[in-house]
Every structure is written in C-alpha cells, then in structure tokens.
mmCIF file of C-alpha atoms in Angstrom:
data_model
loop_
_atom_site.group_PDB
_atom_site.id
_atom_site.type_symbol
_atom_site.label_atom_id
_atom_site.label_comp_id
_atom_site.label_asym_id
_atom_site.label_seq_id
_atom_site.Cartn_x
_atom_site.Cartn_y
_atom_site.Cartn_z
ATOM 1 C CA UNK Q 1 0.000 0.000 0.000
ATOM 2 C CA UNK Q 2 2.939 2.674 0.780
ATOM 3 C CA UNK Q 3 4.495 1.967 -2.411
ATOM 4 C CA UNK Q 4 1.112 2.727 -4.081
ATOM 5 C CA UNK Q 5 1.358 5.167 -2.767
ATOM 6 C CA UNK Q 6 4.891 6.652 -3.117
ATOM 7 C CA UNK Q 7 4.135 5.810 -6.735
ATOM 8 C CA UNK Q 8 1.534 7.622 -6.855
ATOM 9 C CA UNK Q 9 2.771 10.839 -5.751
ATOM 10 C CA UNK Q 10 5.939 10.460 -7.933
ATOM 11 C CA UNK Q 11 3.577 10.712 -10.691
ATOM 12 C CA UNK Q 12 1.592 13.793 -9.737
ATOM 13 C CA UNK Q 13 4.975 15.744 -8.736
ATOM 14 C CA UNK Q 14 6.466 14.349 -12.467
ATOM 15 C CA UNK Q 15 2.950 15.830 -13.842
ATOM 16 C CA UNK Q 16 2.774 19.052 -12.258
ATOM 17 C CA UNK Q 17 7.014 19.508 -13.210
ATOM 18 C CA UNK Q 18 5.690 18.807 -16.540
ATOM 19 C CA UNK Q 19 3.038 21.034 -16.503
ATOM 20 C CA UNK Q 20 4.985 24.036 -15.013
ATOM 21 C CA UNK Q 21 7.839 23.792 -17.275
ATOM 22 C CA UNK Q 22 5.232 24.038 -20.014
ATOM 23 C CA UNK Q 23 4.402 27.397 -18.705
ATOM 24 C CA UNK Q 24 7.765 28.235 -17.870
ATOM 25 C CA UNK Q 25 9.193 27.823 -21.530
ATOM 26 C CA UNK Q 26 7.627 31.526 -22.933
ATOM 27 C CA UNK Q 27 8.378 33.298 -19.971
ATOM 28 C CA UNK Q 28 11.848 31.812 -20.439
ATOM 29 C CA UNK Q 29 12.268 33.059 -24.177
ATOM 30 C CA UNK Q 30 10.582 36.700 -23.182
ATOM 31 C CA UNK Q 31 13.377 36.711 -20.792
ATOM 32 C CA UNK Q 32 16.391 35.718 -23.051
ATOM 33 C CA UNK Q 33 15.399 37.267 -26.194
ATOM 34 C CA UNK Q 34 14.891 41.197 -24.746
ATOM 35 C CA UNK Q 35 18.575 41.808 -24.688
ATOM 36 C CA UNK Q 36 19.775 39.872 -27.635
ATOM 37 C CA UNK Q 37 19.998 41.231 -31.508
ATOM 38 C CA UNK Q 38 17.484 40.141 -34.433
ATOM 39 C CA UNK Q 39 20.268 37.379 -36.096
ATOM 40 C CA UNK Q 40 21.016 36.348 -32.600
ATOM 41 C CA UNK Q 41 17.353 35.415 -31.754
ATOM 42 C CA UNK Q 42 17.002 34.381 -35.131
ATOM 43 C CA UNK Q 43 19.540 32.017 -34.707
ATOM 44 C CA UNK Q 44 19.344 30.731 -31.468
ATOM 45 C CA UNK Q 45 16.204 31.372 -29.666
ATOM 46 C CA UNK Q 46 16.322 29.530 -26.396
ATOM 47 C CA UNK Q 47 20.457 29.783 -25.872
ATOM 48 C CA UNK Q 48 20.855 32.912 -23.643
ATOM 49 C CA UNK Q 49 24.042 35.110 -25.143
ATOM 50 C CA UNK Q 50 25.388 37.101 -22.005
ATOM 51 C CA UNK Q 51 28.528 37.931 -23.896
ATOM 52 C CA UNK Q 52 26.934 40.354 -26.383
ATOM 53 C CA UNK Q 53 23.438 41.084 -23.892
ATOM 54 C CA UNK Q 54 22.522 44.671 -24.111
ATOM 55 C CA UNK Q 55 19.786 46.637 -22.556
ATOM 56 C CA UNK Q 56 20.173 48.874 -25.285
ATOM 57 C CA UNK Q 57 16.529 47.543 -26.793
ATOM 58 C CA UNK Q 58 14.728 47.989 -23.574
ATOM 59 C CA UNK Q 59 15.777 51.353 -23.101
ATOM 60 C CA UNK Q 60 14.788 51.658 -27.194
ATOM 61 C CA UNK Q 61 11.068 49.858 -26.063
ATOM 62 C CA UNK Q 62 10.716 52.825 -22.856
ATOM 63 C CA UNK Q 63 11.753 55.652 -25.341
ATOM 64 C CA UNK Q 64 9.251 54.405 -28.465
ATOM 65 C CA UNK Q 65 7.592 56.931 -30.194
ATOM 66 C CA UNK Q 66 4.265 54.987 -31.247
ATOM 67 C CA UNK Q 67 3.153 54.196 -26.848
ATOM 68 C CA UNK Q 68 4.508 55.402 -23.608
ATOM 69 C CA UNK Q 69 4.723 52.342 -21.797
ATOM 70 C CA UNK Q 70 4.662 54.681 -18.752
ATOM 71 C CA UNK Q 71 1.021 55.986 -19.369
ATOM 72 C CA UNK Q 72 0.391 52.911 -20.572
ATOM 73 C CA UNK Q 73 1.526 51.265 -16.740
ATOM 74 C CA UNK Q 74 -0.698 54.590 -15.492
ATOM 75 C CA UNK Q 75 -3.686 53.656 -17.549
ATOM 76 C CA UNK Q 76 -3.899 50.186 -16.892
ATOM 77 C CA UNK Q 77 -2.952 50.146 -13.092
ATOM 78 C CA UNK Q 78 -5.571 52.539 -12.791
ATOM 79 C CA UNK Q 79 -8.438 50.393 -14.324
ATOM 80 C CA UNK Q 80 -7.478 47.589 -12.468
ATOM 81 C CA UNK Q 81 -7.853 49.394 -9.175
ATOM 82 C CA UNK Q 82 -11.048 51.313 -10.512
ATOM 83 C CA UNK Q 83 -13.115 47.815 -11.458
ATOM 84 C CA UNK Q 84 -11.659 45.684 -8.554
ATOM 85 C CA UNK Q 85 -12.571 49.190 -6.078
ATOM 86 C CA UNK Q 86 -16.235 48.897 -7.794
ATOM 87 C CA UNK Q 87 -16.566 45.172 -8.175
ATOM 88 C CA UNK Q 88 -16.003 44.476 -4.781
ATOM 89 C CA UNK Q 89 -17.663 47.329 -3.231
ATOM 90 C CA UNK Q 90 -20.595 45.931 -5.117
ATOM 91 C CA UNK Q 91 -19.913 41.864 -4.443
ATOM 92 C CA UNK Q 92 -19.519 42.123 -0.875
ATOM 93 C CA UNK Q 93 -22.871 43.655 0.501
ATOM 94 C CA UNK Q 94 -24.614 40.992 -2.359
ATOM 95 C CA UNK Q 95 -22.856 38.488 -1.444
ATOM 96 C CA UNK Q 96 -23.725 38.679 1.988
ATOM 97 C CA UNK Q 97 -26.746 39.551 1.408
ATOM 98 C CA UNK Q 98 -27.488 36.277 -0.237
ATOM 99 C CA UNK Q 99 -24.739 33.637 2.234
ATOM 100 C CA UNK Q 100 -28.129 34.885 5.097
ATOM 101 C CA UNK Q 101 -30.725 34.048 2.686
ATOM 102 C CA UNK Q 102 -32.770 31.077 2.925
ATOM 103 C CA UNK Q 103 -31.328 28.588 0.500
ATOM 104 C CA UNK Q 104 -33.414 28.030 -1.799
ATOM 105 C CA UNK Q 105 -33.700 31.599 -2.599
ATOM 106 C CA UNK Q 106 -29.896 32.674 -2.076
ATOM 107 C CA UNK Q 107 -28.894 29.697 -4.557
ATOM 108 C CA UNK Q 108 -32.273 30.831 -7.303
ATOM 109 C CA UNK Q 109 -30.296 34.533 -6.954
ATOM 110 C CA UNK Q 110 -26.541 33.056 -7.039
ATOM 111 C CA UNK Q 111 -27.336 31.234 -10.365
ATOM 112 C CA UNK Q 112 -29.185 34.219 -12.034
ATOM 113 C CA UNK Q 113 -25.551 36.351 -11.191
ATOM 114 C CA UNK Q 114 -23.173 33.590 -12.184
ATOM 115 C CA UNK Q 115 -24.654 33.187 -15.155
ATOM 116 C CA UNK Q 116 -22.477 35.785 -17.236
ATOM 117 C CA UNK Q 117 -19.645 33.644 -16.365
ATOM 118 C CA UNK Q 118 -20.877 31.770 -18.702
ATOM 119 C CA UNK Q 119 -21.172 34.411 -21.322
ATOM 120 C CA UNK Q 120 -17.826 35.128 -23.395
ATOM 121 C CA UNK Q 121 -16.836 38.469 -22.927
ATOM 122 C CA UNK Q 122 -16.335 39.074 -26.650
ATOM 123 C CA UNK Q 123 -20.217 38.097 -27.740
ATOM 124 C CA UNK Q 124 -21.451 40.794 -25.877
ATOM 125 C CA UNK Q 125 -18.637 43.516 -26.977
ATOM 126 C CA UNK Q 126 -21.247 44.602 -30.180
ATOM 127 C CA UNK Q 127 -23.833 45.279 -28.038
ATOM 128 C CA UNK Q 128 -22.038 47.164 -25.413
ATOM 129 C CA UNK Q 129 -20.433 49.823 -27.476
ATOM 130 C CA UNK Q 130 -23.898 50.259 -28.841
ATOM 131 C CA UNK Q 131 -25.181 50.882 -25.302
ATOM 132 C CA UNK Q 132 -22.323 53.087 -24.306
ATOM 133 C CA UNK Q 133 -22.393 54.856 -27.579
ATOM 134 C CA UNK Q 134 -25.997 56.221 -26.272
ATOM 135 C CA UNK Q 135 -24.809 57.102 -23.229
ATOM 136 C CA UNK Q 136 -21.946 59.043 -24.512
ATOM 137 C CA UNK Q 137 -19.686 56.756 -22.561
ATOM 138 C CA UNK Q 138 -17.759 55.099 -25.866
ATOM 139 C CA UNK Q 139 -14.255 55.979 -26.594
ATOM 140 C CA UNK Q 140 -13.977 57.067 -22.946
ATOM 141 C CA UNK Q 141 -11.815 55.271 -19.907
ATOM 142 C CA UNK Q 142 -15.164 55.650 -17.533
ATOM 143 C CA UNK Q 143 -17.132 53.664 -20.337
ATOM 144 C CA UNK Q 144 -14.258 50.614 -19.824
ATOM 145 C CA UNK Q 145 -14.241 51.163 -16.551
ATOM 146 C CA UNK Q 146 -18.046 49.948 -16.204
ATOM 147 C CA UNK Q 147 -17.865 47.369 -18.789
ATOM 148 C CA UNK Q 148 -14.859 45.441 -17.180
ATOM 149 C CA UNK Q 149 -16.456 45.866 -13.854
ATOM 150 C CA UNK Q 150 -19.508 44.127 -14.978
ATOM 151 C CA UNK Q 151 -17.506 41.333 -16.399
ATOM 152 C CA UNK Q 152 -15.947 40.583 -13.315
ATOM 153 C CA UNK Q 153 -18.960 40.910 -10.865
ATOM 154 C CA UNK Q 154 -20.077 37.642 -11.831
ATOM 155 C CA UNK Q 155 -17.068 35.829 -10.554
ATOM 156 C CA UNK Q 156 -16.516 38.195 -7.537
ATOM 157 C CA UNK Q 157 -20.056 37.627 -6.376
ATOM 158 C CA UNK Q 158 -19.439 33.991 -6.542
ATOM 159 C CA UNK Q 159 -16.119 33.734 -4.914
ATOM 160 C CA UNK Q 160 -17.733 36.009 -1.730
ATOM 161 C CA UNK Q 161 -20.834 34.328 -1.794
ATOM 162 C CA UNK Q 162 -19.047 30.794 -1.028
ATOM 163 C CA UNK Q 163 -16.295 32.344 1.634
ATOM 164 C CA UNK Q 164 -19.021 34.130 3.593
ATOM 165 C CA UNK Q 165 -21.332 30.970 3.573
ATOM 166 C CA UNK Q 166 -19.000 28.911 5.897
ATOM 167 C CA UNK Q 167 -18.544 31.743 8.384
ATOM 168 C CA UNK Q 168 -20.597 31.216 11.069
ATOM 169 C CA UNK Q 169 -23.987 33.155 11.813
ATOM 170 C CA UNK Q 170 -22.866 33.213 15.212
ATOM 171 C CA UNK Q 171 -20.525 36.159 14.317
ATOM 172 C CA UNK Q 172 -23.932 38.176 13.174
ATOM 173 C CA UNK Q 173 -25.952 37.484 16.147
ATOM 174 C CA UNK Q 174 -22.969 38.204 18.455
ATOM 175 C CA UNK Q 175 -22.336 41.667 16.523
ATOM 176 C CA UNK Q 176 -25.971 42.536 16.817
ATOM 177 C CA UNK Q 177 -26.508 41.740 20.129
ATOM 178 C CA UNK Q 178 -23.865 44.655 20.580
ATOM 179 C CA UNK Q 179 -25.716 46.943 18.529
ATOM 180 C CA UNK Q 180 -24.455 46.864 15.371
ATOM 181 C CA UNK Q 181 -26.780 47.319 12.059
ATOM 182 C CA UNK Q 182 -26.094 44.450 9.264
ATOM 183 C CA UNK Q 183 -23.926 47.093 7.466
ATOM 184 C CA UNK Q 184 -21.665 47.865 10.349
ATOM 185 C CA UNK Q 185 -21.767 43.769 10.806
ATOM 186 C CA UNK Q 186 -20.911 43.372 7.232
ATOM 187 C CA UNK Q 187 -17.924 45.918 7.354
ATOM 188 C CA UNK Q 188 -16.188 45.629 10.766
ATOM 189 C CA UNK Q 189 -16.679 41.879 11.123
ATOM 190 C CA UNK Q 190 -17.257 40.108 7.822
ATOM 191 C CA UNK Q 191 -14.911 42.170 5.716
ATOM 192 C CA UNK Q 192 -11.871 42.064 7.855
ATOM 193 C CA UNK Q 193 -12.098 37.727 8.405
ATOM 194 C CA UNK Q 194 -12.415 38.165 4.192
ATOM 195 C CA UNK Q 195 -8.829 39.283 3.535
ATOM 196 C CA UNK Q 196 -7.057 36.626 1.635
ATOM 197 C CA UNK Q 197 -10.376 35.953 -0.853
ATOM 198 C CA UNK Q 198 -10.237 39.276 -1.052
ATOM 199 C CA UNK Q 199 -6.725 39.285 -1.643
ATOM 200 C CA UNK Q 200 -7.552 35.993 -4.345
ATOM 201 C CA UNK Q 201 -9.918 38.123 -5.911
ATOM 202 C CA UNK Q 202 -7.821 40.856 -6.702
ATOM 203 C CA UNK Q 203 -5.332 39.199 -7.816
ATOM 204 C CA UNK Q 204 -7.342 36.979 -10.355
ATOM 205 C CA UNK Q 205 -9.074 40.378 -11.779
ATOM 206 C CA UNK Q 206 -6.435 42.207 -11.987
ATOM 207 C CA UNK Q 207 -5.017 39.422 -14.369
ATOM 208 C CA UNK Q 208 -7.614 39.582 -16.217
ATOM 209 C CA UNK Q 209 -8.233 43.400 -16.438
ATOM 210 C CA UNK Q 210 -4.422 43.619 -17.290
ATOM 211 C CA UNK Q 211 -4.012 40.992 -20.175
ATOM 212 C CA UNK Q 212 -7.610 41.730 -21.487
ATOM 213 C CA UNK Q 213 -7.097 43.406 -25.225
ATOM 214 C CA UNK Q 214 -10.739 43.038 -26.793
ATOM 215 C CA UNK Q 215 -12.676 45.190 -24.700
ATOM 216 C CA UNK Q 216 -10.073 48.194 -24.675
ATOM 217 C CA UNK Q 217 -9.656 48.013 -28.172
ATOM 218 C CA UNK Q 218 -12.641 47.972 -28.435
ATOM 219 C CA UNK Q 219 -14.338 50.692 -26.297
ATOM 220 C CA UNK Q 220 -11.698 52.978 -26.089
ATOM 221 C CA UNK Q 221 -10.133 52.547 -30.160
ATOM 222 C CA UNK Q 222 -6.800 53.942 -31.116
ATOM 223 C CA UNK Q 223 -8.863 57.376 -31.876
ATOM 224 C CA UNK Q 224 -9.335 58.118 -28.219
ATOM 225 C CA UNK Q 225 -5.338 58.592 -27.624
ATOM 226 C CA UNK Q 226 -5.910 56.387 -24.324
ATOM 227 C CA UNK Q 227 -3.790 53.051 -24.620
ATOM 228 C CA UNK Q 228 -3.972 50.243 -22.219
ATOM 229 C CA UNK Q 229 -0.839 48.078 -21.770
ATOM 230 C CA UNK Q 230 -2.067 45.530 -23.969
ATOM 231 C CA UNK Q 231 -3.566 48.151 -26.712
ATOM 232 C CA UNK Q 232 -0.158 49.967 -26.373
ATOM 233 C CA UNK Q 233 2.112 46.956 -27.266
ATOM 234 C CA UNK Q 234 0.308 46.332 -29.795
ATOM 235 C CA UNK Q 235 0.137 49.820 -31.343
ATOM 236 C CA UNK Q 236 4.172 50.014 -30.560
ATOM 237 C CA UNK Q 237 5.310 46.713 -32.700
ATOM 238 C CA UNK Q 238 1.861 45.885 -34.766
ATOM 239 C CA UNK Q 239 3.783 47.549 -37.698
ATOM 240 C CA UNK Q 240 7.101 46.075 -36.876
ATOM 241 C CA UNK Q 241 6.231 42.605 -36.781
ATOM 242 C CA UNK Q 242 9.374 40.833 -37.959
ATOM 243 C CA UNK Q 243 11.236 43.163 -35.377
ATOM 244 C CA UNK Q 244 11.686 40.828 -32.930
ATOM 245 C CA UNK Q 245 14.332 43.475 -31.087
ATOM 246 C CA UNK Q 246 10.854 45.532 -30.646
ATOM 247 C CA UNK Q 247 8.757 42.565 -30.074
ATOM 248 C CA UNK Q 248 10.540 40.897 -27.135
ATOM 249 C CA UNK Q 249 11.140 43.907 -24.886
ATOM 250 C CA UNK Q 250 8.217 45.613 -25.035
ATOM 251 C CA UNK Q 251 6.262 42.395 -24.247
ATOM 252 C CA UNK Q 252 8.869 41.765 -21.074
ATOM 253 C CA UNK Q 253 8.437 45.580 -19.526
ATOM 254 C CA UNK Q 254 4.467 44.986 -20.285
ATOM 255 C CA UNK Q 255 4.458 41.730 -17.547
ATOM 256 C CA UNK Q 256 6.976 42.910 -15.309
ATOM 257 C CA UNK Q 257 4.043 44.888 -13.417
ATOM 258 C CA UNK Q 258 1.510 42.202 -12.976
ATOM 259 C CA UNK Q 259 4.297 39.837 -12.655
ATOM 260 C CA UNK Q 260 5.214 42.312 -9.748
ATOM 261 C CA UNK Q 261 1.579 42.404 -8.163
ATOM 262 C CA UNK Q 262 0.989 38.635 -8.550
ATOM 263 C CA UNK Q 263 3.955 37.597 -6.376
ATOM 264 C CA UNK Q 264 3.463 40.585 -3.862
ATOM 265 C CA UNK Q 265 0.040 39.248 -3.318
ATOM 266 C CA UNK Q 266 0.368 36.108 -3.410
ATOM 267 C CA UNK Q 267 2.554 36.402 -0.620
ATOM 268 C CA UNK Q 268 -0.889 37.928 1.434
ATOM 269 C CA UNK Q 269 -2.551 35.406 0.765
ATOM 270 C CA UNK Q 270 -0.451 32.808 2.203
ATOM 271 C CA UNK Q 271 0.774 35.221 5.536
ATOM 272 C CA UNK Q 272 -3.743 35.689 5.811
ATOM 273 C CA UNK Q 273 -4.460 31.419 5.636
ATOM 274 C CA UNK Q 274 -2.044 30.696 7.804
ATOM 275 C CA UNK Q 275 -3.143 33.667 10.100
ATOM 276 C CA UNK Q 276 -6.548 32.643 9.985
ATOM 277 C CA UNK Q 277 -5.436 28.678 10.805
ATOM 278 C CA UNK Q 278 -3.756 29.716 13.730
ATOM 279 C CA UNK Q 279 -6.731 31.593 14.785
ATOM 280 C CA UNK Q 280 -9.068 28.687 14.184
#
C-alpha cells in the first residue's frame, strides 16, 4: 500500500514539473530574447548570449515613439484598481446579502448572477459599445471602466458568496446583540475575516483586467489617444512585426508589473491562511 502510494505521488509531482515547465518555456524566451539582436534570436532562440546582452533595446522599447509604456503602466494600473474598487464594493454587501438568505432563494439569486460567467466576454462587446455609444460613454476610460467591472462581478459575487457561507452566523448574532446594524456587521466583522479571498480576488481580476485586449480596443479605439498596456504593445510593434528586437522587450516591460503584483500578493494570501489557521 505505501508503495502505491509513493508511486503515486511520484507521478503527480512528475505531472505538475511537466506542466509548469510548459508554462515556464515563454516566460523563459521573453526573458532571453529582450537583450539579444534580431540574427542572434534568429539564430538561437532559447540559448541565452550574455557575452553580447545589451539593454540597449529595452531602453529603445521605454523611449518608443508609437506608446509610452509609462502611461500605458498609469492607464492600466488605474483600471485595475477602478473595477476591482467597484466590483467588490458591489460583491460584498450581495454576497452577503445572499450567504443569510434562505437557501433556496440565495442559490435561485446566485445562479441568475453567475450566469455571465458563462457568457464570453467578446459576444457581448457589439452590443455594449452600442449601449455606451448612447450614453456618450464610448471611446472614454469611464465607459471601460463599467464594462470590465460588470464582467468581473459575476465571478466576484461567486467567490464572496461561497467564503461568507461557511462563516458562522454566530458572528452576526454576536455583533448585533452589541448593537451593530447588518452594514456595520458586514464591514467591521465580515470584511476584515475576508482578507485573503479578497486578496484571491484581486489578484485573479487584476489578471484579467491587465491581459484583457478586446474590450479596450474595443471601447476605447486607437482614436481616443488612451492606450492600455495591452492596446499599447500592440500599437508600438503591430507595424514592426518581424522586429523581434521591438517585439521581445516591449512584451517583457508589459508583464513585469503584474508579474510584480501577482507575487506581492500572493505572498498575502499565504501570511492571511495561515493567520486565519492559527486563529481557528
């Protein structure tokens, strides 16, 4: 039986090695290929070259005429903040809302929000701009601002509905019997014990706010002047597509943020478990 084991877990540490050094491999040639010349990557693609290395292409990639990667780090960092801000202000109270309703009701509710995860993002892009386009919202960062927040209340609301389920009611009848209304309840007890989903949640929009291209190509177009990261990169080396000395840096110094954010957080999450294990 304990070889059967052993055996088994030999294979599910070979698979996951597998698996991650799948992922690994275009990191690893985004990494390599930023500081080496056209013939050079050309030639050699996954051999790093540190004698002849240069940061001379990043520094070309910062300074490029066709997108400021700066405003375009400015831009995007501040739509991710602005539609996880929004979504959650929006998912929490809902959420808890329906983890205290009755279940047949809160789960009747649940489905009817969780259904647009369902719903791919680009099938209801036509529609959208037509709807912003009559507000006056399309072309504008407000516009995608709304938009992205609606695609990611779905999830949000899902994700806090499930984490505030298993907390116990206990905590609500305690903080009552002390006075406190169901919003003071919901923000200085529920919220606080919420921390690492909340810190989860972040993370996995701001992922997907960051890498998204559709919608702000989309909503804002390269007429409105306002360039995301993604929208950016692609303006900066759409017309220089054999330029791989264009390609390669300006995709590395577009992930460096989110690469920066993901391990940051990540690191909350794990300190806020473990907190909350200890604290049973």
């Amino acid at each position: 039986m304990k070889k059967t084991l052993t055996s088994a877990a030999t294979v599910r540490v070979a698979f996951v090695s597998l698996v991650s050094l799948g992922m690994l491999v275009p990191m690893y040639l985004l990494v390599v290929n930023a500081f080496k010349s056209q013939q050079e990557i050309l030639a050699n693609p996954f051999s790093p070259s540190f004698g002849t290395a240069t940061f001379q292409y990043l520094t070309d990639a910062w300074n490029n005429p066709d997108f400021s990667i700066l405003k375009g780090y400015g831009v995007t960092i501040a739509l991710v903040l602005c539609v996880n801000a929004l979504a959650m202000a929006v998912c929490a109270p809902a959420a808890y809302v329906l983890a205290r309703t009755p279940k047949p009701i809160s789960r009747l509710l649940l489905f009817f929000f969780i259904a647009g995860m369902f719903i791919p993002t680009q099938v209801i892009l036509v529609p959208v701009i037509f709807v912003l386009r009559g507000i006056g919202l399309m072309g504008t960062l407000p516009g995608l601002i709304l938009f992205m927040t609606a695609t990611t209340i779905p999830f949000t609301l899902f994700v806090f509905f499930g984490y505030i389920r298993v907390l116990p009611r206990s905590l609500d009848e305690a903080a009552a019997i002390d006075g406190a209304g169901r919003y003071r309840t919901l923000w200085r007890i529920i919220l606080p014990l919420m921390r690492p989903i909340v810190a989860t949640v972040f993370i996995l929009n701001s992922l997907s706010v960051w890498n998204d291209f559709a919608s702000p190509q989309m909503i804002l177009g390269p007429g409105s002047g306002v360039y995301t990261v993604t929208t950016g990169v692609y303006a900066a080396v759409g017309q220089y597509s054999t330029d791989y000395t264009k390609v390669f840096p300006t995709l590395l110094l577009a992930v460096i943020p989110i690469l920066v954010i993901f391990v940051v957080m990540q690191r909350h999450i794990m300190s806020g478990l473990a907190a909350g294990a200890v604290k049973g």
